[in-house]
Coordinates of C-alpha atoms in Angstrom, one line a residue:
X110 CA -83.5 -130.3 90.7
X111 CA -81.7 -130.6 87.7
X112 CA -83.6 -128.3 85.6
X113 CA -83.6 -126.0 88.1
X114 CA -79.8 -125.7 88.6
X115 CA -79.3 -125.4 84.5
X116 CA -82.0 -122.6 84.9
X117 CA -79.9 -120.6 87.4
X118 CA -76.7 -121.2 85.6
X119 CA -77.8 -120.0 82.4
X120 CA -79.3 -116.4 84.7
X121 CA -76.0 -116.2 86.1
X122 CA -74.2 -116.5 82.6
X123 CA -76.7 -114.2 81.2
X124 CA -75.9 -111.4 84.1
X125 CA -72.4 -111.8 83.8
X126 CA -72.6 -110.8 80.4
X127 CA -75.0 -108.2 80.5
X128 CA -72.2 -106.5 83.2
X129 CA -69.3 -106.7 80.7
X130 CA -68.0 -109.6 82.9
X131 CA -66.0 -112.6 81.9
X132 CA -66.9 -116.0 82.3
X133 CA -64.1 -117.9 84.4
X134 CA -62.5 -120.7 82.6
X135 CA -60.5 -123.3 84.6
X136 CA -56.9 -123.2 82.7
X137 CA -54.1 -125.3 83.3
X138 CA -50.6 -124.2 84.5
X139 CA -47.4 -124.7 82.5
X140 CA -46.3 -126.7 84.8
X141 CA -49.4 -128.7 85.0
X142 CA -49.4 -129.2 81.2
X143 CA -45.5 -130.3 81.2
X144 CA -46.3 -133.0 84.1
X145 CA -49.5 -134.0 81.6
X146 CA -47.2 -134.6 78.5
X147 CA -44.5 -136.1 80.3
X148 CA -46.9 -138.7 82.2
X149 CA -48.7 -139.1 78.6
X150 CA -50.5 -142.5 78.6
X151 CA -49.0 -145.3 76.9
X152 CA -50.6 -146.5 73.3
X153 CA -51.5 -149.8 73.1
X154 CA -47.7 -151.2 72.7
X155 CA -46.7 -149.8 76.0
X156 CA -44.3 -147.3 75.1
X157 CA -43.8 -143.9 75.8
X158 CA -42.2 -141.3 73.9
X159 CA -40.7 -137.8 75.3
X160 CA -42.4 -134.4 74.7
X161 CA -45.8 -136.0 75.0
X162 CA -45.6 -138.2 71.6
X163 CA -46.1 -141.8 71.8
X164 CA -45.1 -144.9 69.7
X165 CA -48.0 -143.9 67.7
X166 CA -46.1 -141.5 66.0
X167 CA -44.5 -143.9 64.6
X168 CA -47.1 -144.8 61.8
X169 CA -48.8 -147.5 60.5
X170 CA -46.9 -150.7 58.9
X171 CA -48.0 -149.2 55.7
X172 CA -46.0 -146.0 56.0
X173 CA -43.1 -147.7 57.6
X174 CA -42.7 -150.3 54.2
X175 CA -41.9 -146.8 52.4
X176 CA -38.4 -147.2 53.9
X177 CA -37.8 -150.9 52.7
X178 CA -34.7 -149.9 50.8
X179 CA -32.7 -149.4 54.4
X180 CA -35.1 -152.0 56.3
X181 CA -33.3 -154.6 54.2
X182 CA -29.6 -153.5 55.0
X183 CA -26.8 -156.1 55.3
X184 CA -24.2 -156.0 58.3
X185 CA -21.7 -155.3 55.7
X186 CA -23.3 -151.9 54.8
X187 CA -23.7 -150.8 58.8
X188 CA -20.9 -148.6 60.0
X189 CA -20.0 -149.1 63.1
X190 CA -17.1 -146.7 64.4
X191 CA -14.7 -146.8 67.5
X192 CA -14.1 -144.0 69.8
X193 CA -11.0 -145.0 71.6
X194 CA -7.0 -145.4 71.2
X195 CA -6.7 -149.1 71.1
X196 CA -8.5 -149.8 67.9
X197 CA -6.5 -146.8 66.3
X198 CA -3.1 -147.7 67.4
X199 CA -3.5 -151.5 67.0
X200 CA -4.8 -151.0 63.5
X201 CA -8.1 -152.2 64.4
X202 CA -10.9 -151.5 61.7
X203 CA -13.3 -148.8 62.3
X204 CA -10.8 -146.8 64.9
X205 CA -9.5 -143.1 63.8
X206 CA -7.5 -140.6 64.8
X207 CA -10.2 -138.7 66.6
X208 CA -9.6 -140.7 69.8
X209 CA -6.9 -138.3 70.1
X210 CA -8.5 -135.3 70.0
X211 CA -9.1 -133.1 73.1
X212 CA -11.6 -130.5 74.3
X213 CA -11.5 -128.9 77.9
X214 CA -8.8 -131.7 79.0
X215 CA -10.9 -134.6 77.7
X216 CA -10.3 -136.8 75.1
X217 CA -12.7 -137.8 72.5
X218 CA -12.0 -141.4 73.1
X219 CA -13.5 -141.1 76.8
X220 CA -16.8 -138.9 75.7
X221 CA -17.6 -139.8 72.2
X222 CA -19.6 -142.7 72.5
X223 CA -23.3 -140.7 71.7
X224 CA -21.4 -138.8 68.3
X225 CA -19.9 -142.1 67.6
X226 CA -23.6 -143.4 67.2
X227 CA -24.7 -140.4 65.5
X228 CA -21.9 -140.7 62.5
X229 CA -22.6 -144.4 62.2
X230 CA -26.3 -143.6 61.7
X231 CA -25.7 -140.5 59.3
X232 CA -22.8 -142.6 57.3
X233 CA -25.3 -145.6 57.2
X234 CA -28.8 -144.0 56.6
X235 CA -27.8 -141.5 54.0
X236 CA -25.9 -141.1 50.3
X237 CA -22.8 -139.2 52.4
X238 CA -20.1 -140.2 55.0
X239 CA -18.7 -138.5 58.0
X240 CA -16.4 -139.3 60.9
X241 CA -17.2 -139.1 64.8
X242 CA -15.0 -136.0 64.9
X243 CA -17.1 -134.4 62.0
X244 CA -20.4 -135.3 63.7
X245 CA -18.9 -133.6 67.1
X246 CA -18.1 -130.4 64.9
X247 CA -21.8 -130.3 63.5
X248 CA -23.4 -130.9 66.9
X249 CA -21.3 -128.0 68.1
X250 CA -22.3 -125.7 65.8
X251 CA -26.0 -126.8 65.1
X252 CA -27.4 -128.0 68.4
X253 CA -26.7 -126.6 72.1
X254 CA -24.1 -129.6 72.7
X255 CA -20.7 -128.7 73.8
X256 CA -18.5 -130.7 76.2
X257 CA -17.5 -129.1 79.7
X258 CA -15.0 -130.1 82.3
X259 CA -17.7 -131.9 84.5
X260 CA -19.7 -133.6 81.4
X261 CA -18.0 -134.3 77.8
X262 CA -21.1 -136.5 76.5
X263 CA -23.8 -135.0 73.9
X264 CA -27.0 -135.2 76.0
X265 CA -30.1 -136.6 74.6
X266 CA -31.8 -133.7 73.3
X267 CA -29.0 -132.5 71.4
X268 CA -29.0 -136.2 69.5
X269 CA -32.3 -135.7 68.9
X270 CA -32.3 -131.9 67.5
X271 CA -29.2 -132.9 65.7
X272 CA -30.4 -136.2 63.8
X273 CA -33.8 -134.2 62.9
X274 CA -31.1 -131.5 61.5
X275 CA -29.9 -134.1 59.6
X276 CA -33.2 -135.3 57.7
X277 CA -34.2 -138.1 60.1
X278 CA -37.7 -138.5 61.6
X279 CA -36.6 -139.5 65.8
X280 CA -37.9 -139.3 68.9
X281 CA -36.7 -140.3 72.3
X282 CA -37.9 -142.9 74.7
X283 CA -39.1 -144.6 78.3
X284 CA -37.7 -148.0 78.6
X285 CA -41.2 -150.0 78.0
X286 CA -42.7 -151.7 81.1
X287 CA -42.4 -155.2 79.3
X288 CA -39.5 -157.1 77.1
X289 CA -42.2 -157.8 74.4
X290 CA -43.2 -153.7 73.7
X291 CA -39.5 -153.0 73.6
X292 CA -38.9 -155.9 70.9
X293 CA -41.7 -155.2 68.4
X294 CA -40.7 -151.2 68.7
X295 CA -37.2 -152.3 67.7
X296 CA -38.6 -154.6 65.1
X297 CA -40.1 -151.7 63.4
X298 CA -37.6 -149.0 63.3
X299 CA -34.3 -148.6 61.2
X300 CA -31.9 -148.3 64.4
X301 CA -31.7 -147.1 67.7
X302 CA -29.0 -145.0 70.3
X303 CA -29.5 -146.9 73.5
X304 CA -27.9 -146.0 77.3
X305 CA -26.6 -149.1 78.7
X306 CA -25.7 -149.4 82.5
X307 CA -24.7 -152.2 84.3
X308 CA -26.2 -151.0 87.8
X309 CA -29.3 -152.1 85.6
X310 CA -27.9 -155.7 84.3
X311 CA -24.4 -156.4 83.9
X312 CA -24.8 -159.6 81.8
X313 CA -23.1 -158.2 78.9
X314 CA -21.8 -154.9 79.8
X315 CA -19.8 -154.8 82.9
X316 CA -18.4 -151.9 84.9
X317 CA -20.3 -149.5 82.7
X318 CA -21.8 -146.5 84.7
X319 CA -23.4 -145.4 81.4
X320 CA -22.5 -145.8 78.0
X321 CA -24.4 -145.2 74.4
X322 CA -24.4 -147.7 71.9
X323 CA -26.1 -148.3 68.5
X324 CA -28.4 -151.5 67.7
X325 CA -29.4 -152.4 64.1
X326 CA -31.0 -155.0 61.7
X327 CA -33.2 -156.6 64.3
X328 CA -33.0 -160.6 63.7
X329 CA -37.1 -161.9 64.6
X330 CA -35.8 -165.7 64.4
X331 CA -33.0 -165.4 66.6
X332 CA -34.1 -162.4 68.6
X333 CA -30.9 -160.9 68.3
X334 CA -29.5 -157.1 67.1
X335 CA -26.2 -156.0 65.4
X336 CA -24.0 -154.1 67.4
X337 CA -22.4 -151.0 67.4
X338 CA -20.2 -150.6 70.2
X339 CA -18.2 -147.7 70.5
X340 CA -15.8 -148.3 73.3
X341 CA -15.3 -152.4 73.1
X342 CA -13.6 -153.9 70.4
X343 CA -14.7 -157.8 71.1
X344 CA -18.4 -156.4 71.3
X345 CA -18.4 -154.2 68.2
X346 CA -20.0 -155.6 65.2
X347 CA -21.2 -158.5 67.2
X348 CA -24.6 -160.1 67.3
X349 CA -26.4 -159.8 70.9
X350 CA -29.5 -160.6 72.1
X351 CA -32.3 -157.7 72.3
X352 CA -33.0 -159.3 75.9
X353 CA -29.3 -157.9 77.3
X354 CA -30.3 -154.3 75.9
X355 CA -33.5 -154.1 77.2
X356 CA -32.3 -155.5 81.0
X357 CA -29.3 -153.0 80.7
X358 CA -31.2 -150.2 79.7
X359 CA -30.1 -147.1 82.5
X360 CA -33.5 -146.5 84.3
X361 CA -32.1 -143.7 86.2
X362 CA -31.7 -141.5 82.7
X363 CA -34.1 -139.0 81.8
X364 CA -34.7 -141.3 78.7
X365 CA -33.3 -144.5 77.8
X366 CA -33.2 -144.8 73.7
X367 CA -33.8 -142.8 71.0
X368 CA -35.3 -144.5 68.2
X369 CA -35.0 -143.5 64.1
X370 CA -37.1 -144.5 61.9
X371 CA -37.2 -142.4 58.6
X372 CA -34.8 -140.0 56.8
X373 CA -35.6 -137.6 54.1
X374 CA -33.2 -136.0 51.9
X375 CA -34.5 -132.6 51.5
X376 CA -34.6 -131.7 55.6
X377 CA -30.9 -132.8 55.5
X378 CA -29.3 -129.4 56.5
X379 CA -25.9 -130.3 56.3
X380 CA -25.1 -132.9 53.5
X381 CA -21.5 -133.1 54.6
X382 CA -19.8 -135.9 52.8
X383 CA -16.2 -137.4 52.8
X384 CA -14.0 -138.6 55.9
X385 CA -10.7 -136.3 56.1
X386 CA -9.3 -138.1 59.0
X387 CA -7.1 -140.6 59.0
X388 CA -8.7 -144.2 60.1
X389 CA -8.7 -147.7 59.8
X390 CA -11.3 -148.3 57.0
X391 CA -12.7 -152.0 56.6

């Protein structure tokens, strides 16, 4: 029976070709392709990245080991700028006059957390230095970002494209199904910008509808990370349990964190160096 069906299929195909017809081919629509990419199956670790890329794109441990100069950072080498007016006016380290910058009726102190995290990464992991306000100007020129009256914060896509223009290898990720998968991922990368929300967990962040913070220097012995907290002086530069971060990831957001694991000087299109803003240098 199978041979009879196969023979008939061959005759049909030959007939179509002789008539100049085209053999029908099933094609996926763009919507189906996009859906399949977005819902890409996790690779071993349970991680899923945006755009169909998975955590496998991080490469092998051997490839990551080429970045050892930065994997051995000390906390004194990590930049952790503050975004708000209190740090600047009270003279606390890492505060700066950028907090008083206004766009569309919004102060930088109210919307700049993501830009602060990007400035932290740039100033820590490259040979250069910039202020959060410098990063704001870069982002408005190099990405599609610009504050509006409805929303001032930079979005995930602009953060990713901006960091790539600065020479970083990075990607956006969803919250892993297990804490262990998240723990292993953070152990392997240089830093991450995470979006936290008190509606998901208020153990550490209270009254926080959505806020970008920067995590560094995962310590396997204590299971803690070094926190760059743009909006809270008491939390900035504190060591906190990574579990607090995982629990508070904002699950209603399209993505939950952006991981960075490499820097290539030749891919940095900006190379800005120097902070001209007045600030409380530590």
